[in-house]
N, CA, C, O and CB atoms as a CASP TS submission, in Angstrom:
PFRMAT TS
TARGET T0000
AUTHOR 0000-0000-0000
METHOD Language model
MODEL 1
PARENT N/A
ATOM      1  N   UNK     1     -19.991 -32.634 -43.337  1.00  0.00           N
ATOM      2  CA  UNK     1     -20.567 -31.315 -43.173  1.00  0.00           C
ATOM      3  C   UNK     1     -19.730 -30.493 -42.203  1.00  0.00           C
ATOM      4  O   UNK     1     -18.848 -30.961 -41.483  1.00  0.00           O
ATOM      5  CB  UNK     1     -22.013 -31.417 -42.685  1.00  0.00           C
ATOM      6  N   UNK     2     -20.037 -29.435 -42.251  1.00  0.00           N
ATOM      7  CA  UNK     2     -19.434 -28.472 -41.293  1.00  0.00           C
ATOM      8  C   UNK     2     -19.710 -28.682 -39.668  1.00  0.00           C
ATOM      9  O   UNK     2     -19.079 -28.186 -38.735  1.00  0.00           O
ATOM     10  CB  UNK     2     -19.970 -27.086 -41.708  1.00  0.00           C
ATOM     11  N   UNK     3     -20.340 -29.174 -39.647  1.00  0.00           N
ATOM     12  CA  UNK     3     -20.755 -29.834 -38.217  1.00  0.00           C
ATOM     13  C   UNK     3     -20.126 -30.881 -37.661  1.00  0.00           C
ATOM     14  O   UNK     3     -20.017 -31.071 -36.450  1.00  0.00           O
ATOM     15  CB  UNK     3     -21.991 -30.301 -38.200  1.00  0.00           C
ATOM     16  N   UNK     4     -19.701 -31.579 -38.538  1.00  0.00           N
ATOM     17  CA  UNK     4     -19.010 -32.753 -37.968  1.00  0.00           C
ATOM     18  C   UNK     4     -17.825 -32.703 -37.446  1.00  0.00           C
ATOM     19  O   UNK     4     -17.569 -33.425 -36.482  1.00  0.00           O
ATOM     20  CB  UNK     4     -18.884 -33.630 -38.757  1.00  0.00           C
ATOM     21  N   UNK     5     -16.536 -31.540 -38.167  1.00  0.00           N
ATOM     22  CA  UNK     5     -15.748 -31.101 -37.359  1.00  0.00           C
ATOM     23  C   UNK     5     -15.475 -30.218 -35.891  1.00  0.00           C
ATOM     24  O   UNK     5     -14.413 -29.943 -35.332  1.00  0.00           O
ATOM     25  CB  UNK     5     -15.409 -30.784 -38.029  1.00  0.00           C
ATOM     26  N   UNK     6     -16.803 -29.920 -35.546  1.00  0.00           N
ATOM     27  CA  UNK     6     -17.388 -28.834 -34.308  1.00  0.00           C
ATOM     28  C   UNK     6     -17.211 -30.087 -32.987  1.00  0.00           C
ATOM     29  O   UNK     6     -17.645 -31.239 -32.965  1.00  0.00           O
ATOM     30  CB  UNK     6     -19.554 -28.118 -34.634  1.00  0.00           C
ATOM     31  N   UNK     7     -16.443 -29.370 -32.009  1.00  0.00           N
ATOM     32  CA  UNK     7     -16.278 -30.226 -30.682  1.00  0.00           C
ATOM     33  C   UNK     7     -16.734 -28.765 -29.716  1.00  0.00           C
ATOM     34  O   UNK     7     -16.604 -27.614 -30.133  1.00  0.00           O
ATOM     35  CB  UNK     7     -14.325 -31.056 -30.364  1.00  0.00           C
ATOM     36  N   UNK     8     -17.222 -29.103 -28.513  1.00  0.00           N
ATOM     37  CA  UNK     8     -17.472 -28.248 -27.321  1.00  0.00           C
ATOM     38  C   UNK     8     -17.080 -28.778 -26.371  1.00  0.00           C
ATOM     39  O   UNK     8     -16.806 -29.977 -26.334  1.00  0.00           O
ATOM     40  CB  UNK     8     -18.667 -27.887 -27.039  1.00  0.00           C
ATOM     41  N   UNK     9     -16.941 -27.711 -25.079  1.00  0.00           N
ATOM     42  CA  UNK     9     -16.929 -28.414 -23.914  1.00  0.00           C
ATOM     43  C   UNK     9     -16.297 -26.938 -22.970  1.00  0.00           C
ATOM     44  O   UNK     9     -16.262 -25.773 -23.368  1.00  0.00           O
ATOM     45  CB  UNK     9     -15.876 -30.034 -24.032  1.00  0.00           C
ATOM     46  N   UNK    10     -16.047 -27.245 -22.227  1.00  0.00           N
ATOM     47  CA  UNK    10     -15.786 -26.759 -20.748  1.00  0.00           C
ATOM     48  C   UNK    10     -14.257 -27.028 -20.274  1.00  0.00           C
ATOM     49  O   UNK    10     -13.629 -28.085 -20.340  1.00  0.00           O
ATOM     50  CB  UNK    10     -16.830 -27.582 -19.690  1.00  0.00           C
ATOM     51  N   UNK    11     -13.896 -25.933 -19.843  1.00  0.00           N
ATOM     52  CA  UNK    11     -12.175 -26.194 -19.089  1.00  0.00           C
ATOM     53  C   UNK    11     -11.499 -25.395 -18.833  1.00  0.00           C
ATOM     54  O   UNK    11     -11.692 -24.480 -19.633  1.00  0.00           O
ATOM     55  CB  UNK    11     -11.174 -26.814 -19.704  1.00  0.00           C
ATOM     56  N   UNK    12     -10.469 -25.058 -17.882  1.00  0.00           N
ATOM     57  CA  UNK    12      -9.703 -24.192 -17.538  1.00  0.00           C
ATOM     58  C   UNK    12      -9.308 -23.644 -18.543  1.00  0.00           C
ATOM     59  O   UNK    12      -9.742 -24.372 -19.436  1.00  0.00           O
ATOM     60  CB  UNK    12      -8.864 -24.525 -16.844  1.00  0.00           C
ATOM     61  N   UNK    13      -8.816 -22.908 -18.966  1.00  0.00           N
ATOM     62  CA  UNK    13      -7.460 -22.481 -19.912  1.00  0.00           C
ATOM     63  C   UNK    13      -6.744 -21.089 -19.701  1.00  0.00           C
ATOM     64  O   UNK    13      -6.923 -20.370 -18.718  1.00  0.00           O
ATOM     65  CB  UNK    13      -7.897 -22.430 -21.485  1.00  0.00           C
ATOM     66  N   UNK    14      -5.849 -20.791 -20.838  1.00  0.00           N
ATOM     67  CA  UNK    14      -5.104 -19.362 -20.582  1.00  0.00           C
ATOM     68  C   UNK    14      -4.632 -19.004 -21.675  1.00  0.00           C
ATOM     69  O   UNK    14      -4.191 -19.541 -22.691  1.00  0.00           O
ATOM     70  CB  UNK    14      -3.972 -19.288 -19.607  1.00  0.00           C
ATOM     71  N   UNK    15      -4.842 -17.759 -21.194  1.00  0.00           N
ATOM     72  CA  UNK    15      -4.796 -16.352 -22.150  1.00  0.00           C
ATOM     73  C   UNK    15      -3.646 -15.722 -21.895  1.00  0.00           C
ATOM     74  O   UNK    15      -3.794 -15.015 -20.898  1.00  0.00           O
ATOM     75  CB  UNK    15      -5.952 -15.245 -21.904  1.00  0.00           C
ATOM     76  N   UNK    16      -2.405 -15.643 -22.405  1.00  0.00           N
ATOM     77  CA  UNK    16      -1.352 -14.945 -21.587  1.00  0.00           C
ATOM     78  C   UNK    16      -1.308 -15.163 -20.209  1.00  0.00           C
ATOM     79  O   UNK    16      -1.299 -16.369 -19.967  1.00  0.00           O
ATOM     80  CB  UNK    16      -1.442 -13.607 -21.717  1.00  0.00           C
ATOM     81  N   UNK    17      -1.273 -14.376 -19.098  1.00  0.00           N
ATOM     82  CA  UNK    17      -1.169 -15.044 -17.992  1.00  0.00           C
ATOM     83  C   UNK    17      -2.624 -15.090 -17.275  1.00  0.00           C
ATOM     84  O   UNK    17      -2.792 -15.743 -16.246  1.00  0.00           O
ATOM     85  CB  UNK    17      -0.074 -14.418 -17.182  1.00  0.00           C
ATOM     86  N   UNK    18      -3.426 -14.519 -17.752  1.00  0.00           N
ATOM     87  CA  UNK    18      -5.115 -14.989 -17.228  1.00  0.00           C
ATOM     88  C   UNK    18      -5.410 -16.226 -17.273  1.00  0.00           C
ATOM     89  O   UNK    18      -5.168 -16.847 -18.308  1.00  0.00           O
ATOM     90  CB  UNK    18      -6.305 -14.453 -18.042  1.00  0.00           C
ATOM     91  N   UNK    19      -6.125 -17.005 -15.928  1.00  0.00           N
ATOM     92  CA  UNK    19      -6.107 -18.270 -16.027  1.00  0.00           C
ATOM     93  C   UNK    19      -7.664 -18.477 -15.694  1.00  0.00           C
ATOM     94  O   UNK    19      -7.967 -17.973 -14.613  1.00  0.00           O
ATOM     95  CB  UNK    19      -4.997 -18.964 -15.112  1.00  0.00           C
ATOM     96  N   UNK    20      -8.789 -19.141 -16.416  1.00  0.00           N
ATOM     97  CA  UNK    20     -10.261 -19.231 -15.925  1.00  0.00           C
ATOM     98  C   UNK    20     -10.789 -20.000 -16.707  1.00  0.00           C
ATOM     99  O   UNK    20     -10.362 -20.329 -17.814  1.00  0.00           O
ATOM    100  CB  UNK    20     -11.073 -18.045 -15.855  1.00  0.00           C
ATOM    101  N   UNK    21     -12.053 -20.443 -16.024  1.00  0.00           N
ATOM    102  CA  UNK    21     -12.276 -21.278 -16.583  1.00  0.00           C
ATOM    103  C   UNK    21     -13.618 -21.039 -17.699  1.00  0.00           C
ATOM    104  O   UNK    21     -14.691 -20.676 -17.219  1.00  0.00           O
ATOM    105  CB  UNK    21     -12.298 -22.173 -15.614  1.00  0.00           C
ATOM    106  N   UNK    22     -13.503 -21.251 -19.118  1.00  0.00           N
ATOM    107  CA  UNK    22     -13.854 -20.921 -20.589  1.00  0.00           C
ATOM    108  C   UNK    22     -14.843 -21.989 -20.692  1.00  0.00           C
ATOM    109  O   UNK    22     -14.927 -23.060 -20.092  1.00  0.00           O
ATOM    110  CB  UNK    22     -12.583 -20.983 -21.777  1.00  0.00           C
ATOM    111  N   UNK    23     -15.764 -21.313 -21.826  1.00  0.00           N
ATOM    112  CA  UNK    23     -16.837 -22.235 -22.794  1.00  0.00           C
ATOM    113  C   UNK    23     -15.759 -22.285 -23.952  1.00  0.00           C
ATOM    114  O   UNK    23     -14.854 -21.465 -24.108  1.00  0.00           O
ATOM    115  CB  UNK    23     -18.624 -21.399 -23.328  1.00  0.00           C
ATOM    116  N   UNK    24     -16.032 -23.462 -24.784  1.00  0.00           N
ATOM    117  CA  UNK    24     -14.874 -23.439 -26.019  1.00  0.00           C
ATOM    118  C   UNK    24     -15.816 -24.571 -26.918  1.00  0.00           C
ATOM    119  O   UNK    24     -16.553 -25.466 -26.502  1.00  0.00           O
ATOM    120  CB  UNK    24     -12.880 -24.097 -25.482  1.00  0.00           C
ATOM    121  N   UNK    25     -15.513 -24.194 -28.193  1.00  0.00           N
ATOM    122  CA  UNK    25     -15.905 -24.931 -29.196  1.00  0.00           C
ATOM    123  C   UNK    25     -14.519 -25.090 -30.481  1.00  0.00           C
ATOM    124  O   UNK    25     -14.079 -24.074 -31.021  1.00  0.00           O
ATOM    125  CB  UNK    25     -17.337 -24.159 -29.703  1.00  0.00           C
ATOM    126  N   UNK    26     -14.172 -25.979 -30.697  1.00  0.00           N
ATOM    127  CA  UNK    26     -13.037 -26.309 -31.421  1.00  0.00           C
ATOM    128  C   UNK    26     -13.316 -26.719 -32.696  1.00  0.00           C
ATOM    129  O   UNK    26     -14.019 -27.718 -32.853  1.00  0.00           O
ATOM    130  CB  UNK    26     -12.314 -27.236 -30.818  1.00  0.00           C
ATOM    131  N   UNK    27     -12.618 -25.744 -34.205  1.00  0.00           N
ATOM    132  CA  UNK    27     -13.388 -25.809 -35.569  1.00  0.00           C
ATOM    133  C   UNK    27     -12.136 -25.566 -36.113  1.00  0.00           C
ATOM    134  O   UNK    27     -11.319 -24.830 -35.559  1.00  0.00           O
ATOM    135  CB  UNK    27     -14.715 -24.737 -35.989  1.00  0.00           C
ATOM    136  N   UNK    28     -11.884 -26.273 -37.408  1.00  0.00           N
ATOM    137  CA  UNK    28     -10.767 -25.832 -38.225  1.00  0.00           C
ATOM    138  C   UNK    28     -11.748 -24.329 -38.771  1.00  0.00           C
ATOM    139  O   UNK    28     -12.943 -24.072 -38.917  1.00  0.00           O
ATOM    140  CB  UNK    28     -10.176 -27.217 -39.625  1.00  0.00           C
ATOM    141  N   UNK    29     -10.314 -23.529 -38.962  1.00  0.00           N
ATOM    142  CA  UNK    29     -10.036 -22.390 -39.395  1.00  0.00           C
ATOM    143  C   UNK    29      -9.300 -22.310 -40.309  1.00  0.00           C
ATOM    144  O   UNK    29      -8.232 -22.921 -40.360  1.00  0.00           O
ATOM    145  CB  UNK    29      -9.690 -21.748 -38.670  1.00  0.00           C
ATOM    146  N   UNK    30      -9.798 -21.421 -41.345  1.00  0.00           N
ATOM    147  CA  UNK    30      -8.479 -21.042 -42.405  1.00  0.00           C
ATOM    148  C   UNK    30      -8.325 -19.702 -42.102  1.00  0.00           C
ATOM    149  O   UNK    30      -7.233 -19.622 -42.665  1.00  0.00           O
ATOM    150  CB  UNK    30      -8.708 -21.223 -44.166  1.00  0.00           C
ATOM    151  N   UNK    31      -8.547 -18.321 -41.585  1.00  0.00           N
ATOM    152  CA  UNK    31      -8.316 -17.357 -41.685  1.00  0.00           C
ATOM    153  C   UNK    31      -7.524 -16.708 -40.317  1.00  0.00           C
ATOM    154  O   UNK    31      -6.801 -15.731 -40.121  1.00  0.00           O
ATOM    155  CB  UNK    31      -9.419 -16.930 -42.125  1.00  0.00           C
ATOM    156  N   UNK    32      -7.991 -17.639 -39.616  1.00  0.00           N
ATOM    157  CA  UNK    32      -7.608 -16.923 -38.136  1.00  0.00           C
ATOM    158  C   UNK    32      -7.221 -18.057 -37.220  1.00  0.00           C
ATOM    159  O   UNK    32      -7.484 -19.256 -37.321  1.00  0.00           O
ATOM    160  CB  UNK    32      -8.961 -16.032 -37.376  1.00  0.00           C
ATOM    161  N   UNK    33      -6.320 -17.200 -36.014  1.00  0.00           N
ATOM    162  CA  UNK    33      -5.537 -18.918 -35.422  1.00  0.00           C
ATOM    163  C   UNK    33      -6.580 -19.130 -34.154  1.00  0.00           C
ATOM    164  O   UNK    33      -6.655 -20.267 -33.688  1.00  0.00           O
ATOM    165  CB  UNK    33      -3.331 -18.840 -34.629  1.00  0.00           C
ATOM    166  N   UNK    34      -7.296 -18.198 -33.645  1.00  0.00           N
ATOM    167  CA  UNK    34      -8.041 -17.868 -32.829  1.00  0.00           C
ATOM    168  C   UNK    34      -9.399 -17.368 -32.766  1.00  0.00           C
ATOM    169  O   UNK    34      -9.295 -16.355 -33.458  1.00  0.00           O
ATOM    170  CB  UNK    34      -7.505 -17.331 -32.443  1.00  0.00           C
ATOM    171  N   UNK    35     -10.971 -17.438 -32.270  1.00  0.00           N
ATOM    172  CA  UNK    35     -11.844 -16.865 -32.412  1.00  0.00           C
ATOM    173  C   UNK    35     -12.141 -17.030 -30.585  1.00  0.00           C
ATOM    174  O   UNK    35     -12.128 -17.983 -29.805  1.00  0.00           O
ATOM    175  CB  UNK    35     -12.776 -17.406 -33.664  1.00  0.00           C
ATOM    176  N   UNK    36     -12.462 -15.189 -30.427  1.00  0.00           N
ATOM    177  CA  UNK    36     -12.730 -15.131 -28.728  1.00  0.00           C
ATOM    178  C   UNK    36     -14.135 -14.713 -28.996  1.00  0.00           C
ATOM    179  O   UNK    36     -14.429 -13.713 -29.651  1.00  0.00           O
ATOM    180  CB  UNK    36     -11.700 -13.890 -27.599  1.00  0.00           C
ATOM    181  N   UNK    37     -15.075 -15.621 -28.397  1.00  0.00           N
ATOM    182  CA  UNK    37     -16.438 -14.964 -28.642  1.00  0.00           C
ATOM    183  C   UNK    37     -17.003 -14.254 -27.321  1.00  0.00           C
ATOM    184  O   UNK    37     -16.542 -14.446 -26.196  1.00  0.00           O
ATOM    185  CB  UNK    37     -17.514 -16.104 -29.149  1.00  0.00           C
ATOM    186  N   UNK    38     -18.078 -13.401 -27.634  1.00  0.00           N
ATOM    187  CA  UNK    38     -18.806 -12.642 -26.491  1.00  0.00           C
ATOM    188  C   UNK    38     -19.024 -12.850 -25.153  1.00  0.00           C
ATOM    189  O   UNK    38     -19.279 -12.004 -24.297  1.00  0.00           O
ATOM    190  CB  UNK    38     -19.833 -12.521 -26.749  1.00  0.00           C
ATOM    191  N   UNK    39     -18.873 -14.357 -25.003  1.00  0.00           N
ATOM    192  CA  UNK    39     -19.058 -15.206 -23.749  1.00  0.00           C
ATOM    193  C   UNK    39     -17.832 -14.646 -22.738  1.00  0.00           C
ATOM    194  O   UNK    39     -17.838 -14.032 -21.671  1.00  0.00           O
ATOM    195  CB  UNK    39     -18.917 -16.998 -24.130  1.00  0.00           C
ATOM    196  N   UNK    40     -16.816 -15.151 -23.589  1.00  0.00           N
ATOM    197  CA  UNK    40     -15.880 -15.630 -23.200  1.00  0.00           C
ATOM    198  C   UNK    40     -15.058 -13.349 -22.803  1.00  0.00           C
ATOM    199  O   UNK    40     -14.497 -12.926 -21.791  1.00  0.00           O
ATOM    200  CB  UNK    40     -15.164 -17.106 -24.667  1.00  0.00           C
ATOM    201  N   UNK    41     -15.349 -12.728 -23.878  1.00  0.00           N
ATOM    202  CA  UNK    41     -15.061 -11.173 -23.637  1.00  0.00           C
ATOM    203  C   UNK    41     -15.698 -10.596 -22.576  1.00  0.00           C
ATOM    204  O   UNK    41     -15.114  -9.736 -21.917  1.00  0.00           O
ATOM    205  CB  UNK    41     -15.434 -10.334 -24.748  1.00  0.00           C
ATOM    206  N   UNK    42     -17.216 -11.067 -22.217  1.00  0.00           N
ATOM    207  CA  UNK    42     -17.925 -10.226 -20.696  1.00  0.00           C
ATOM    208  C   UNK    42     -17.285 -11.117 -19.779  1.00  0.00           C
ATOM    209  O   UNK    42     -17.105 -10.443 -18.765  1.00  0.00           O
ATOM    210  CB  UNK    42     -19.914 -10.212 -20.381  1.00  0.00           C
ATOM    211  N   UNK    43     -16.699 -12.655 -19.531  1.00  0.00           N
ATOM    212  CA  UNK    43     -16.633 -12.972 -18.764  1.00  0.00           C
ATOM    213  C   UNK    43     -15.404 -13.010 -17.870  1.00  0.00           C
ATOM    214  O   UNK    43     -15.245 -13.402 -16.714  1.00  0.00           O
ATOM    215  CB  UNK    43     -17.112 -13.647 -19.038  1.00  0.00           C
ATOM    216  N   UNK    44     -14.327 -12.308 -19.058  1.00  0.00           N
ATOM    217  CA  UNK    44     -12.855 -11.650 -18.326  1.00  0.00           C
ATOM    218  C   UNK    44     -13.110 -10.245 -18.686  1.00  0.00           C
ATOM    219  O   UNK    44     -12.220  -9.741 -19.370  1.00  0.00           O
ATOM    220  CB  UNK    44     -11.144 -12.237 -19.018  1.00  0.00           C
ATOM    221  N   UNK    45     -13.525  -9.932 -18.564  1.00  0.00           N
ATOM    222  CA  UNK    45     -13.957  -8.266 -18.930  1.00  0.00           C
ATOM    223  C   UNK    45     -12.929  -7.704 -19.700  1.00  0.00           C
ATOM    224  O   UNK    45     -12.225  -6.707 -19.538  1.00  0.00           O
ATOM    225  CB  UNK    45     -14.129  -7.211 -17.582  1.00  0.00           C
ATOM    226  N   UNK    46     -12.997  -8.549 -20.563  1.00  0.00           N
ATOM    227  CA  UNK    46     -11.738  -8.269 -22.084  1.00  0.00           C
ATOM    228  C   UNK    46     -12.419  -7.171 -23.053  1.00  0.00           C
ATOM    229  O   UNK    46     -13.595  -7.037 -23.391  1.00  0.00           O
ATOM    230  CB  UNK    46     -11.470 -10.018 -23.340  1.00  0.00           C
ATOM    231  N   UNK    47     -11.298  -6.460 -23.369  1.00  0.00           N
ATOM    232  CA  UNK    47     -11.693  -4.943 -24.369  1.00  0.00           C
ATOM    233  C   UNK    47     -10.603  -4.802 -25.176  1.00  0.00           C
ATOM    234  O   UNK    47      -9.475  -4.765 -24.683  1.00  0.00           O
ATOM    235  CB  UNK    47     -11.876  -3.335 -23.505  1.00  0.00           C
ATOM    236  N   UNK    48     -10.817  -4.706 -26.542  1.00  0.00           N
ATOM    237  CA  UNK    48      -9.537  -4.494 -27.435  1.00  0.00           C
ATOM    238  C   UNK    48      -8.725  -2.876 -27.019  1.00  0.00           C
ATOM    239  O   UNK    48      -9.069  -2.082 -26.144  1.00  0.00           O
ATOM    240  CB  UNK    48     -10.142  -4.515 -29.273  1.00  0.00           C
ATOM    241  N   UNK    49      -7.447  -2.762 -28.092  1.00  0.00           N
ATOM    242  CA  UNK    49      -7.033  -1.371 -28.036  1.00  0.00           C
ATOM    243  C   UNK    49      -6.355  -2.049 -29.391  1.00  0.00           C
ATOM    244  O   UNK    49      -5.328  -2.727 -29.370  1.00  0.00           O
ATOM    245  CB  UNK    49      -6.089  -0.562 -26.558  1.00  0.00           C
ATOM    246  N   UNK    50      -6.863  -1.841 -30.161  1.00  0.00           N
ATOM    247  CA  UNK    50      -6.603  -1.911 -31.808  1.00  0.00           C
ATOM    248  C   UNK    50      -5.643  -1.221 -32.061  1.00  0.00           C
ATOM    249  O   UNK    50      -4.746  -1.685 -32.765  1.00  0.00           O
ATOM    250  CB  UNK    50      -7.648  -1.441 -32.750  1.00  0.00           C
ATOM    251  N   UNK    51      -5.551   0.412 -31.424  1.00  0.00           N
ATOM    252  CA  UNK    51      -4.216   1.411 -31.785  1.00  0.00           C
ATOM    253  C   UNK    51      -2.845   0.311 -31.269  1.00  0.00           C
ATOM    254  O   UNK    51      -1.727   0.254 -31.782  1.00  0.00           O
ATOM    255  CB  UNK    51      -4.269   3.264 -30.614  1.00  0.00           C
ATOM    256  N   UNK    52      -3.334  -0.427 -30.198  1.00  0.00           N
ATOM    257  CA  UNK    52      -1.488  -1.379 -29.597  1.00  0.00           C
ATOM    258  C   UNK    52      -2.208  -2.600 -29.866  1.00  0.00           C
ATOM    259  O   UNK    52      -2.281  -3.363 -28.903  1.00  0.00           O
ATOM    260  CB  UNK    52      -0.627  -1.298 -27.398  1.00  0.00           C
ATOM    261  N   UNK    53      -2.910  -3.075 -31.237  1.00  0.00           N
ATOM    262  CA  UNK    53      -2.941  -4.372 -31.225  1.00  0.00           C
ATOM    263  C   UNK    53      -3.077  -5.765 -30.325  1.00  0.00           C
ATOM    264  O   UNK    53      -2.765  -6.951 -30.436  1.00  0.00           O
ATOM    265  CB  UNK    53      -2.216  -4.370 -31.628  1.00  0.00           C
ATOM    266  N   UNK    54      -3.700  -4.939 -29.417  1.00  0.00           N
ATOM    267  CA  UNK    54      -3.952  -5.849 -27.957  1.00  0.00           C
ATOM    268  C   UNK    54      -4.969  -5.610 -27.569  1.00  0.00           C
ATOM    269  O   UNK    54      -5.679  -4.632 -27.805  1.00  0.00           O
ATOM    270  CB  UNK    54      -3.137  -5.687 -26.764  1.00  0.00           C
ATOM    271  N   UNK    55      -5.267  -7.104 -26.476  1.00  0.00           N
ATOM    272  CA  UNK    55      -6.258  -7.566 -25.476  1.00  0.00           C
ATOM    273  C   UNK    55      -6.339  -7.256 -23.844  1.00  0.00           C
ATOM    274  O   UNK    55      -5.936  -7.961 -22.919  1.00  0.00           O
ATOM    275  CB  UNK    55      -6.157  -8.889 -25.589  1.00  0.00           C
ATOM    276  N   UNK    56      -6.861  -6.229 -23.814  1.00  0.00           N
ATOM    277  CA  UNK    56      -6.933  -6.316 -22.062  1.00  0.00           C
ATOM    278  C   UNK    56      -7.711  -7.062 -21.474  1.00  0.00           C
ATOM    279  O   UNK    56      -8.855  -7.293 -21.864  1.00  0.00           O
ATOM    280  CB  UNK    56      -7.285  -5.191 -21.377  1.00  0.00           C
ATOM    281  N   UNK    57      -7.241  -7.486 -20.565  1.00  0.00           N
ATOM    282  CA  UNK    57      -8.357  -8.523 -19.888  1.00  0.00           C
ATOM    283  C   UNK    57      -7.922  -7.858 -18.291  1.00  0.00           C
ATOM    284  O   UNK    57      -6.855  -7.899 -17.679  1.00  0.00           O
ATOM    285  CB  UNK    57      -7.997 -10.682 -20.197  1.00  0.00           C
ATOM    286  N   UNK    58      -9.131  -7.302 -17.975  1.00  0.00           N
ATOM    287  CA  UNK    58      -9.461  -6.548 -17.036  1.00  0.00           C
ATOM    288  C   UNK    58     -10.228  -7.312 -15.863  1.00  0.00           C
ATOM    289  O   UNK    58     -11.088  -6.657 -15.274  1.00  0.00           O
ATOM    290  CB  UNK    58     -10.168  -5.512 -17.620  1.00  0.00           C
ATOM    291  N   UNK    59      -9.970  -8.848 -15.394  1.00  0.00           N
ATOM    292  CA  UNK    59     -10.585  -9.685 -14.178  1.00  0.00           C
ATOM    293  C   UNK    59      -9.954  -9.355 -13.174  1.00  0.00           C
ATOM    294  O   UNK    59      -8.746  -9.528 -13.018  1.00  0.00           O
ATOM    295  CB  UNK    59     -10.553 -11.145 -14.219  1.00  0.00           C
ATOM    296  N   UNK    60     -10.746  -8.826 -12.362  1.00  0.00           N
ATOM    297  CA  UNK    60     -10.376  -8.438 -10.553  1.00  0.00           C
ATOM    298  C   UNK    60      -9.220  -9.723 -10.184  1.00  0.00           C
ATOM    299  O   UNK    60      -8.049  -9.346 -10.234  1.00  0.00           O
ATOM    300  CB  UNK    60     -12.229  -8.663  -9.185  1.00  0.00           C
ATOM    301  N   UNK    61      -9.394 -10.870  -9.903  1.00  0.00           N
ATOM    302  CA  UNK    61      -8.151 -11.743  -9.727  1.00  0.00           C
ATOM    303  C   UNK    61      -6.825 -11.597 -10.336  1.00  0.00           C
ATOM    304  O   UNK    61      -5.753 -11.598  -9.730  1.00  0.00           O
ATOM    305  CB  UNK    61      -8.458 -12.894 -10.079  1.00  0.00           C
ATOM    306  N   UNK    62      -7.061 -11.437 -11.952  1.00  0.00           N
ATOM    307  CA  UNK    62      -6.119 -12.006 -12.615  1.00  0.00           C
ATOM    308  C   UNK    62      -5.859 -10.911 -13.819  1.00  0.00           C
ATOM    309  O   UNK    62      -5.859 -11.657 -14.798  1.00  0.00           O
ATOM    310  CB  UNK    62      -6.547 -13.481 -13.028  1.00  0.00           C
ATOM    311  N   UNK    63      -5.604  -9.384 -14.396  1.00  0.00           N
ATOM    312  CA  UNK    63      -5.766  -9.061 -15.141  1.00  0.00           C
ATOM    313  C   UNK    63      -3.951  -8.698 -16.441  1.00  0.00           C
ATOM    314  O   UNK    63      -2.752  -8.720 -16.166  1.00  0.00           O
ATOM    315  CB  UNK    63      -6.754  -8.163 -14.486  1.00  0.00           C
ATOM    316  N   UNK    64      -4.579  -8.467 -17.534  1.00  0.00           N
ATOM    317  CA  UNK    64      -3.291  -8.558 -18.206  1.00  0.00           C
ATOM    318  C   UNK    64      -3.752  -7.922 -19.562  1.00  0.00           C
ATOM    319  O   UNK    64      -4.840  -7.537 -19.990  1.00  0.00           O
ATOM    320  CB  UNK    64      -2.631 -10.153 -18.307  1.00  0.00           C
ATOM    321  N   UNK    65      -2.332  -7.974 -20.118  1.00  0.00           N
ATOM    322  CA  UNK    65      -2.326  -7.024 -21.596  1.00  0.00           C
ATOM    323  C   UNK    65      -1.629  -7.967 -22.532  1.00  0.00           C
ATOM    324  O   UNK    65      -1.432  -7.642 -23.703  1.00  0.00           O
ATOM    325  CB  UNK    65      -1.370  -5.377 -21.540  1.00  0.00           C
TER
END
């Protein structure tokens, strides 16, 4: 089932040079190499700019494009 490939957990990681620590759940994908969910967008105060195809991540410590 689709469940059985689903792993979670907790851990540092990085985003370009933003470094913090993430909720993550790990799922094969066929469409996309990446999925950033809501958690994880309020909690680096990440906001797209679709016109430059990019991610700001706007965290007082650590922020980047």
């Amino acid at each position: 089932s689709f469940h059985d490939g689903l792993r979670s957990g907790s851990r540092q990681d990085q985003v370009g040079p933003w470094l913090g620590k993430c909720n993550f759940t790990v799922c094969t994908l066929d469409d996309f190499d990446v999925m950033l969910d809501m958690e994880f967008l309020i909690q680096a105060k990440a906001t797209f700019w679709s016109h430059l195809k990019s991610l700001m991540i706007l965290d007082e410590k650590m922020s980047c494009l």
